[in-house]
Coordinates of C-alpha atoms in Angstrom, one line a residue:
X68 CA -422.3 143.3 77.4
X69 CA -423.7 146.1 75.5
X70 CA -421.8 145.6 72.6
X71 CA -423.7 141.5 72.5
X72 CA -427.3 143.3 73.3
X73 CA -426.7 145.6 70.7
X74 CA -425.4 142.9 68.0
X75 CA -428.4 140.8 68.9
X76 CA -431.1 143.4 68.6
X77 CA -429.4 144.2 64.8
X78 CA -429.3 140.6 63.9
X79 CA -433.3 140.4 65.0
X80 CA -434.1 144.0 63.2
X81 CA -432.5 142.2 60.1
X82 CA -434.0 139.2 60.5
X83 CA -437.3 140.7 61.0
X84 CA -436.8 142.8 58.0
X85 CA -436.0 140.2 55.6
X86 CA -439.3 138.1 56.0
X87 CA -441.3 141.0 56.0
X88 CA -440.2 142.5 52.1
X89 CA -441.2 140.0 50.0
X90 CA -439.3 138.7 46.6
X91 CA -441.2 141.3 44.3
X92 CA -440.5 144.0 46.3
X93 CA -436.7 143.1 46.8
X94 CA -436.6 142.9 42.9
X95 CA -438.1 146.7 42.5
X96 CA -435.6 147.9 44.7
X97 CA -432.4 146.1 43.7
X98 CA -430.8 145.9 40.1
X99 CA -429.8 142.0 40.6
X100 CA -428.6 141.9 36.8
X101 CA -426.1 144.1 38.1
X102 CA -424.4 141.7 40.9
X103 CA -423.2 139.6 37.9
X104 CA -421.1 142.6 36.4
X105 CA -418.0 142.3 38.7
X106 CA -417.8 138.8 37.1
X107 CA -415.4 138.2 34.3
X108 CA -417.0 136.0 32.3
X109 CA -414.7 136.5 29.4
X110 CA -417.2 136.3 26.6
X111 CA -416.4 132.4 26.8
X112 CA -419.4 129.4 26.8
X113 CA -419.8 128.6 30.5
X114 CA -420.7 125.4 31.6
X115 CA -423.7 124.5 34.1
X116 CA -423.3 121.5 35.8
X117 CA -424.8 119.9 39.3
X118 CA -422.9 116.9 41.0
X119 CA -421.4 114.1 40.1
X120 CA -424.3 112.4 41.9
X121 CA -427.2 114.0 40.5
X122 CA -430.9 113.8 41.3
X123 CA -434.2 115.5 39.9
X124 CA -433.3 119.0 41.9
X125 CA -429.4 119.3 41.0
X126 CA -430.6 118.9 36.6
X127 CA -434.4 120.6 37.3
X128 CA -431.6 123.9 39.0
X129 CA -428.9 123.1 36.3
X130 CA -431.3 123.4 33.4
X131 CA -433.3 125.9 34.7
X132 CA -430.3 128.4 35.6
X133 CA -428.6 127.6 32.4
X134 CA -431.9 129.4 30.5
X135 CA -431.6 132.1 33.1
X136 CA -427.9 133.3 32.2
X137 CA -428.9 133.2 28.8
X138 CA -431.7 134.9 28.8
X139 CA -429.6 137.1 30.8
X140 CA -427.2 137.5 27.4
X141 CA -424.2 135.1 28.6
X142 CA -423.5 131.8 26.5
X143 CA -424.7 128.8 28.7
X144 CA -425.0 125.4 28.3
X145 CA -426.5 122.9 30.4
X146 CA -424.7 119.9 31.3
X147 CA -425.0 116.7 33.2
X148 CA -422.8 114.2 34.7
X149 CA -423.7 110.8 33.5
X150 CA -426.7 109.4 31.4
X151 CA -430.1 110.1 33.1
X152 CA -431.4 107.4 35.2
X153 CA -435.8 106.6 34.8
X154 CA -437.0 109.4 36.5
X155 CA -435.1 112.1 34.9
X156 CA -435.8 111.0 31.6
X157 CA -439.2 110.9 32.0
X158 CA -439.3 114.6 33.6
X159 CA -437.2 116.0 31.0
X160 CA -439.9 113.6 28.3
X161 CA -442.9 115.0 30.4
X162 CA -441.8 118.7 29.7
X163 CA -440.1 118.2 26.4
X164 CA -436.8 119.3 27.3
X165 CA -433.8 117.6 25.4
X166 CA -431.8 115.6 27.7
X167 CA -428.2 117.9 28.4
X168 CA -424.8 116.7 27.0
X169 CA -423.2 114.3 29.7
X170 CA -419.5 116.4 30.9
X171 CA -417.5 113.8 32.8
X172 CA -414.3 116.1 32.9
X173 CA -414.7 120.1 33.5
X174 CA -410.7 120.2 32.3
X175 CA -409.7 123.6 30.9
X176 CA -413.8 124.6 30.8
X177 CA -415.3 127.4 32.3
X178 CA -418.3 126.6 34.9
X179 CA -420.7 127.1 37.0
X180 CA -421.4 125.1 39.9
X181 CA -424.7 124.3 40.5
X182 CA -426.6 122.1 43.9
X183 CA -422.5 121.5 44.8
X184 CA -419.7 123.3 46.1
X185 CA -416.7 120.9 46.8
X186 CA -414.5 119.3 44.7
X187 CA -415.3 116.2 46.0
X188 CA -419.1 116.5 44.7
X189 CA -417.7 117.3 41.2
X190 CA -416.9 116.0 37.9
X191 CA -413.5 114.8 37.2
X192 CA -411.3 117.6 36.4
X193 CA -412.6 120.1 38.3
X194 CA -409.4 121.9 40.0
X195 CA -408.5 122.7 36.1
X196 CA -411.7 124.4 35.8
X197 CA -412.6 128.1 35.8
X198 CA -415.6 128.7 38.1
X199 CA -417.4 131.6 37.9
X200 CA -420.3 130.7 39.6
X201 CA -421.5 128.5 42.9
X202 CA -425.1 128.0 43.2
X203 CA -426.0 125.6 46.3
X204 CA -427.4 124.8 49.3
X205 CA -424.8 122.6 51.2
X206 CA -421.4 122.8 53.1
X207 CA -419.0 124.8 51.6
X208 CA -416.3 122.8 50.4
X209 CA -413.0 124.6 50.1
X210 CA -413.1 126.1 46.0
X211 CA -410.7 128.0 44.8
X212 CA -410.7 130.3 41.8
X213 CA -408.3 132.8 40.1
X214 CA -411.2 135.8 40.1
X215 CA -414.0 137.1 41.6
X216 CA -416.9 134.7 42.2
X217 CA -420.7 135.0 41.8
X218 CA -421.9 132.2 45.0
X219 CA -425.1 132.0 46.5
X220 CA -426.0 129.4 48.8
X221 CA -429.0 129.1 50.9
X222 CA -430.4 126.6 53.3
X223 CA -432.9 125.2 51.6
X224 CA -434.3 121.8 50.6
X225 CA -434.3 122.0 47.2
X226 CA -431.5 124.1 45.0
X227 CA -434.3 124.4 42.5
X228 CA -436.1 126.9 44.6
X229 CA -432.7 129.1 44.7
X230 CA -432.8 129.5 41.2
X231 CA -436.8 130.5 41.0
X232 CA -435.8 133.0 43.1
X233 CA -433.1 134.0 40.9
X234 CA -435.8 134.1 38.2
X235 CA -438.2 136.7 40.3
X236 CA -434.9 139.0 41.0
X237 CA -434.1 139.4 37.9
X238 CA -437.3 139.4 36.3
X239 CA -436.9 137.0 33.3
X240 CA -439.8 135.7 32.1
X241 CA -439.9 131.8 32.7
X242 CA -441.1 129.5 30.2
X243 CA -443.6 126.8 31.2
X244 CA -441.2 123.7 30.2
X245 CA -438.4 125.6 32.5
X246 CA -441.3 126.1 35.3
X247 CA -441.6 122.4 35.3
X248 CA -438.7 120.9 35.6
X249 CA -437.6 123.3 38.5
X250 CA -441.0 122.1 40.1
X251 CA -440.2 118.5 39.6
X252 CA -436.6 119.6 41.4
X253 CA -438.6 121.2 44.3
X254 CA -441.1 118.5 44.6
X255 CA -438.5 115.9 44.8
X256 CA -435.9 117.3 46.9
X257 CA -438.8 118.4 49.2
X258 CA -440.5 115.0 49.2
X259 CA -443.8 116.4 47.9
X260 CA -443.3 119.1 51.1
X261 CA -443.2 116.6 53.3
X262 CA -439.2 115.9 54.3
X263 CA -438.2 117.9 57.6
X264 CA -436.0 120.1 56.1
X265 CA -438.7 122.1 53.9
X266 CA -438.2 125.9 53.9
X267 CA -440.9 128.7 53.4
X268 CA -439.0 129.2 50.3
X269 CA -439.5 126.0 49.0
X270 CA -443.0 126.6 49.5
X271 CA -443.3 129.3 48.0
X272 CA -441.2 127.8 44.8
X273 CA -443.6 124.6 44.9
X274 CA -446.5 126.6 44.6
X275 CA -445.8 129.0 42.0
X276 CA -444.1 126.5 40.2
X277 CA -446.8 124.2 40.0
X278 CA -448.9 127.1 38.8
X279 CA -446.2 127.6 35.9
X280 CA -445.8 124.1 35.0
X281 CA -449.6 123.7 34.5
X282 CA -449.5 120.8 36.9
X283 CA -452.9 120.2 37.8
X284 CA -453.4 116.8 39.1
X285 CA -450.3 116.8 41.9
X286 CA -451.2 113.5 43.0
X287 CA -451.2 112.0 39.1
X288 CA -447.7 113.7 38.6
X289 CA -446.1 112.6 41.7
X290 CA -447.0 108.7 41.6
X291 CA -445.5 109.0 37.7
X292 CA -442.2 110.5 39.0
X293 CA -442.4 108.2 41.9
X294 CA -443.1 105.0 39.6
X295 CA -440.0 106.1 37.4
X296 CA -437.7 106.8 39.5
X297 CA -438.1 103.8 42.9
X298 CA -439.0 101.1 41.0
X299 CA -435.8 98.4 40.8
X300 CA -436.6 96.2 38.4
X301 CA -433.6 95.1 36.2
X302 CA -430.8 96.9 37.5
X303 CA -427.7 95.3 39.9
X304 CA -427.3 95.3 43.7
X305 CA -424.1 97.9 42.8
X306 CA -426.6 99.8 40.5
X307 CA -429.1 100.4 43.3
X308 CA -426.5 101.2 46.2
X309 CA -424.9 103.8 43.8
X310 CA -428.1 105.4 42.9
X311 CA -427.9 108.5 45.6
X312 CA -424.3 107.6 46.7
X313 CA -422.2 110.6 48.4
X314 CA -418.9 109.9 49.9
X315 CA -417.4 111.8 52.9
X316 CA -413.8 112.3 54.7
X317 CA -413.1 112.2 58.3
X318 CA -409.7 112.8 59.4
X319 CA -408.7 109.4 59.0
X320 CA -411.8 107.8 57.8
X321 CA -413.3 107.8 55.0
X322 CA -417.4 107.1 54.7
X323 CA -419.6 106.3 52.1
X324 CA -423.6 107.1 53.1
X325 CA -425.9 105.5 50.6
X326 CA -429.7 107.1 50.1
X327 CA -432.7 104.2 48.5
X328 CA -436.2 105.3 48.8
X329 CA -438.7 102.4 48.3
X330 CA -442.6 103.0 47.0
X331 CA -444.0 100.4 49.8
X332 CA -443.4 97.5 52.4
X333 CA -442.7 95.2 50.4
X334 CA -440.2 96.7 48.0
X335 CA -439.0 98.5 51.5
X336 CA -438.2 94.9 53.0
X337 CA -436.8 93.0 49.5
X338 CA -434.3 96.1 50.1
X339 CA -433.3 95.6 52.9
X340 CA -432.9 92.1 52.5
X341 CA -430.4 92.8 49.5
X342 CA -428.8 95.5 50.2
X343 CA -427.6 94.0 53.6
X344 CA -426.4 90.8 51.3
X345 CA -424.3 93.6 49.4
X346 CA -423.0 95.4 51.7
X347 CA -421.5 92.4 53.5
X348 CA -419.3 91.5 50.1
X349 CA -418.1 95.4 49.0
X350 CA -414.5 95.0 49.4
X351 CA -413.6 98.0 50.9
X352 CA -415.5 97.8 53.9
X353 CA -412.9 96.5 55.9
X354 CA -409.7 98.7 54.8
X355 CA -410.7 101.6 56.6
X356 CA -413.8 102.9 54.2
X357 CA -417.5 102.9 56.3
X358 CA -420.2 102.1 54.5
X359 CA -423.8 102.7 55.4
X360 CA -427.4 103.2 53.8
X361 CA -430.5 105.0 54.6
X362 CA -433.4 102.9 53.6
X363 CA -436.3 104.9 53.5
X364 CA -440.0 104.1 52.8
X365 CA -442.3 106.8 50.8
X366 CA -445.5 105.2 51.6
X367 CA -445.2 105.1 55.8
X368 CA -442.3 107.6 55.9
X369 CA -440.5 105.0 58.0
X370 CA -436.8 105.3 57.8
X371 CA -433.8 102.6 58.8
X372 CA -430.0 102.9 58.3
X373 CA -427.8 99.7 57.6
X374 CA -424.3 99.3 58.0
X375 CA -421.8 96.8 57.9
X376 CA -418.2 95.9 59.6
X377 CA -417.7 96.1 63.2
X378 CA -416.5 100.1 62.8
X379 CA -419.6 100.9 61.4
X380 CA -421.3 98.7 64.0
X381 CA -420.1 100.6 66.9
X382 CA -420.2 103.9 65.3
X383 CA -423.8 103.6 65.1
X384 CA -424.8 102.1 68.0
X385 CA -423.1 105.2 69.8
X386 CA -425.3 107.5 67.2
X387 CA -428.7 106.0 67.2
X388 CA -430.6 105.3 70.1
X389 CA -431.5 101.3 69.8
X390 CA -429.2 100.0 66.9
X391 CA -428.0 96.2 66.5
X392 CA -425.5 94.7 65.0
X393 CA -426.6 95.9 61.1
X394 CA -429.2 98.1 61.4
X395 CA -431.2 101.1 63.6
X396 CA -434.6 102.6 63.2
X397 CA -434.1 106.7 62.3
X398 CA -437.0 108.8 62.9
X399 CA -439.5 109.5 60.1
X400 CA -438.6 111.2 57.0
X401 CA -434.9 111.3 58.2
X402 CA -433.2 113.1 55.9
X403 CA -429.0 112.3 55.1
X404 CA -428.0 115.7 55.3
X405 CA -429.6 116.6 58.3
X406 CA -429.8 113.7 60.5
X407 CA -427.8 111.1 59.8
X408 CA -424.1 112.2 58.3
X409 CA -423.7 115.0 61.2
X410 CA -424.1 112.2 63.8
X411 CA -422.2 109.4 62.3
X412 CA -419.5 112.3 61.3
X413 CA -419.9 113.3 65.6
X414 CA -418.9 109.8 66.9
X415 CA -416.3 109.5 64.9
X416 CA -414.7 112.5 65.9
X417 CA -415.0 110.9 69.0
X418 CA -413.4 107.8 68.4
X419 CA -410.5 109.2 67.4
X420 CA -410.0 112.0 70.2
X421 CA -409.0 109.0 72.1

């Protein structure tokens, strides 16, 4: 008993301590160019690159730490994993920052891992890469490596706002271009500060940031981002559902958990209309692969999740409180991560307990 009373009272002492110092007066104290040294590095170009599915935070953190290691002295490049969609382009256009080379095999390269850390988030080829670094915010996913490893990962909402912190440890001066498009990173994964997973981190990152970036009408910025990237027009009922697609394992099952934000009601209901139409004709759907999508709507924050198959059907109806036969009403502003793949990921545990 005194042994738990005395852990506890630590863990708030440490707890307590670590909000209090803030970043600049962690940085005085701690030589954080020195926690790369015990990295072998090997005096080979390294490789930064976010997820196979990438979004503005995963390139905004992969170009933005990729100027940091070499401003640091270590060969870096940034890379990406496919052609930029609308939004991207027009960040990287906005701050005029050449678009990175598209990697789709990490095969015999060395790299660091950036807004990822599973193989099944990565490029092709990436069991036959070296890593020798992991920068995220999610689940660890079972990496291996055959040396020691620099890994950070912190619960935040936007992996953009780790690597501004990297920036104020180790003191490198950060350019306005790089300022920007780690602020378009944290506005987007943060949803302009408004999604429920938002740290005081991020906030901190958002602000400073913006200050950085010279972003002085928010409002202006963020409907120009917003217009890029959740606007439809011309692209394929596949092209849309595979926009933010992340696939998942369990046990037995696998599950696919689609993301589509929509500007306004009536984009939010042609959606919804189509992507229920597609869903009904993937093939797969019925060969023991789940498929679902969180529709979300940026102008009420309303959020819905359609699925389906009669698996998906009565998986969901078990996780979310009022769900018919395709869809069920989330709570606003739900977030994937958070809310929805934990409880889908709970009931089917469930199922097959029995």
């Amino acid at each position: 008993m005194q042994k738990k009373s005395l852990a506890k009272i630590v863990a708030v002492m440490l707890a307590a301590s670590w909000v209090a110092v803030p970043v600049e007066a962690l940085a005085a104290s701690v030589d954080y160019r020195a926690l790369y040294s015990g990295v072998d590095y090997q005096n080979k170009t390294t490789c930064v690159i976010g997820p196979e599915s990438q979004n503005m935070d995963s390139v905004g953190a992969t170009i933005g730490y990729a100027y940091l290691k070499s401003q640091l002295g270590m060969a870096t490049e940034p890379r990406v994993s496919a052609p930029l969609n609308r939004d991207m382009s027009y960040m990287l256009e906005y701050f005029h920052i050449p678009q990175p080379t598209v990697m789709h095999d990490a095969t015999g390269q060395q790299v660091i891992l950036v807004d990822h850390s599973s193989y099944g988030a990565a490029i092709n080829g990436m069991k036959k890469a070296r890593i020798v670094e992991v920068i995220d915010r999610h689940n660890l996913g079972g990496l291996q490596s055959d040396g020691l490893v620099y890994s950070r990962n912190i619960p935040t909402a936007a992996t953009s706002s780790i690597v501004y912190l990297s920036f104020k440890e180790t003191g490198v001066d950060m350019p306005k271009a790089i300022a920007g498009v780690l602020f378009a990173g944290v506005m987007s994964a943060t949803d302009n500060l408004q999604g429920s997973n938002v740290t005081a981190l991020d906030r901190q990152a958002y602000e400073e940031l913006k200050g950085k970036a010279g972003v002085e009408d928010i409002n202006v910025f963020h409907k120009a981002l917003e217009k890029a990237a959740f606007t439809h027009e011309g692209m394929s009922d596949k092209e849309i559902f595979e926009t933010d697609c992340k696939d998942y394992v369990v046990k037995d099952w696998a599950m696919t958990i689609s993301q589509l934000e929509c500007l306004n009601d009536e984009e939010f209901a042609q959606m919804k209309e189509r992507m229920l139409a597609y869903m009904n004709k993937i093939p797969g759907r019925k060969t023991g692969i789940l498929y679902f999508l969180v529709l979300k709507n940026r102008s009420t924050g309303a959020a819905e999740l359609l699925y389906t198959g009669d698996m998906a059907e009565s998986v969901a109806k078990k996780a979310f409180a009022g769900a018919d036969a395709n869809h069920a009403v989330l709570k606003n502003n739900a977030d994937r991560k958070r809310d929805v793949e934990p409880a889908i990921r709970t009931e089917l545990e469930r199922y097959m307990q029995y």
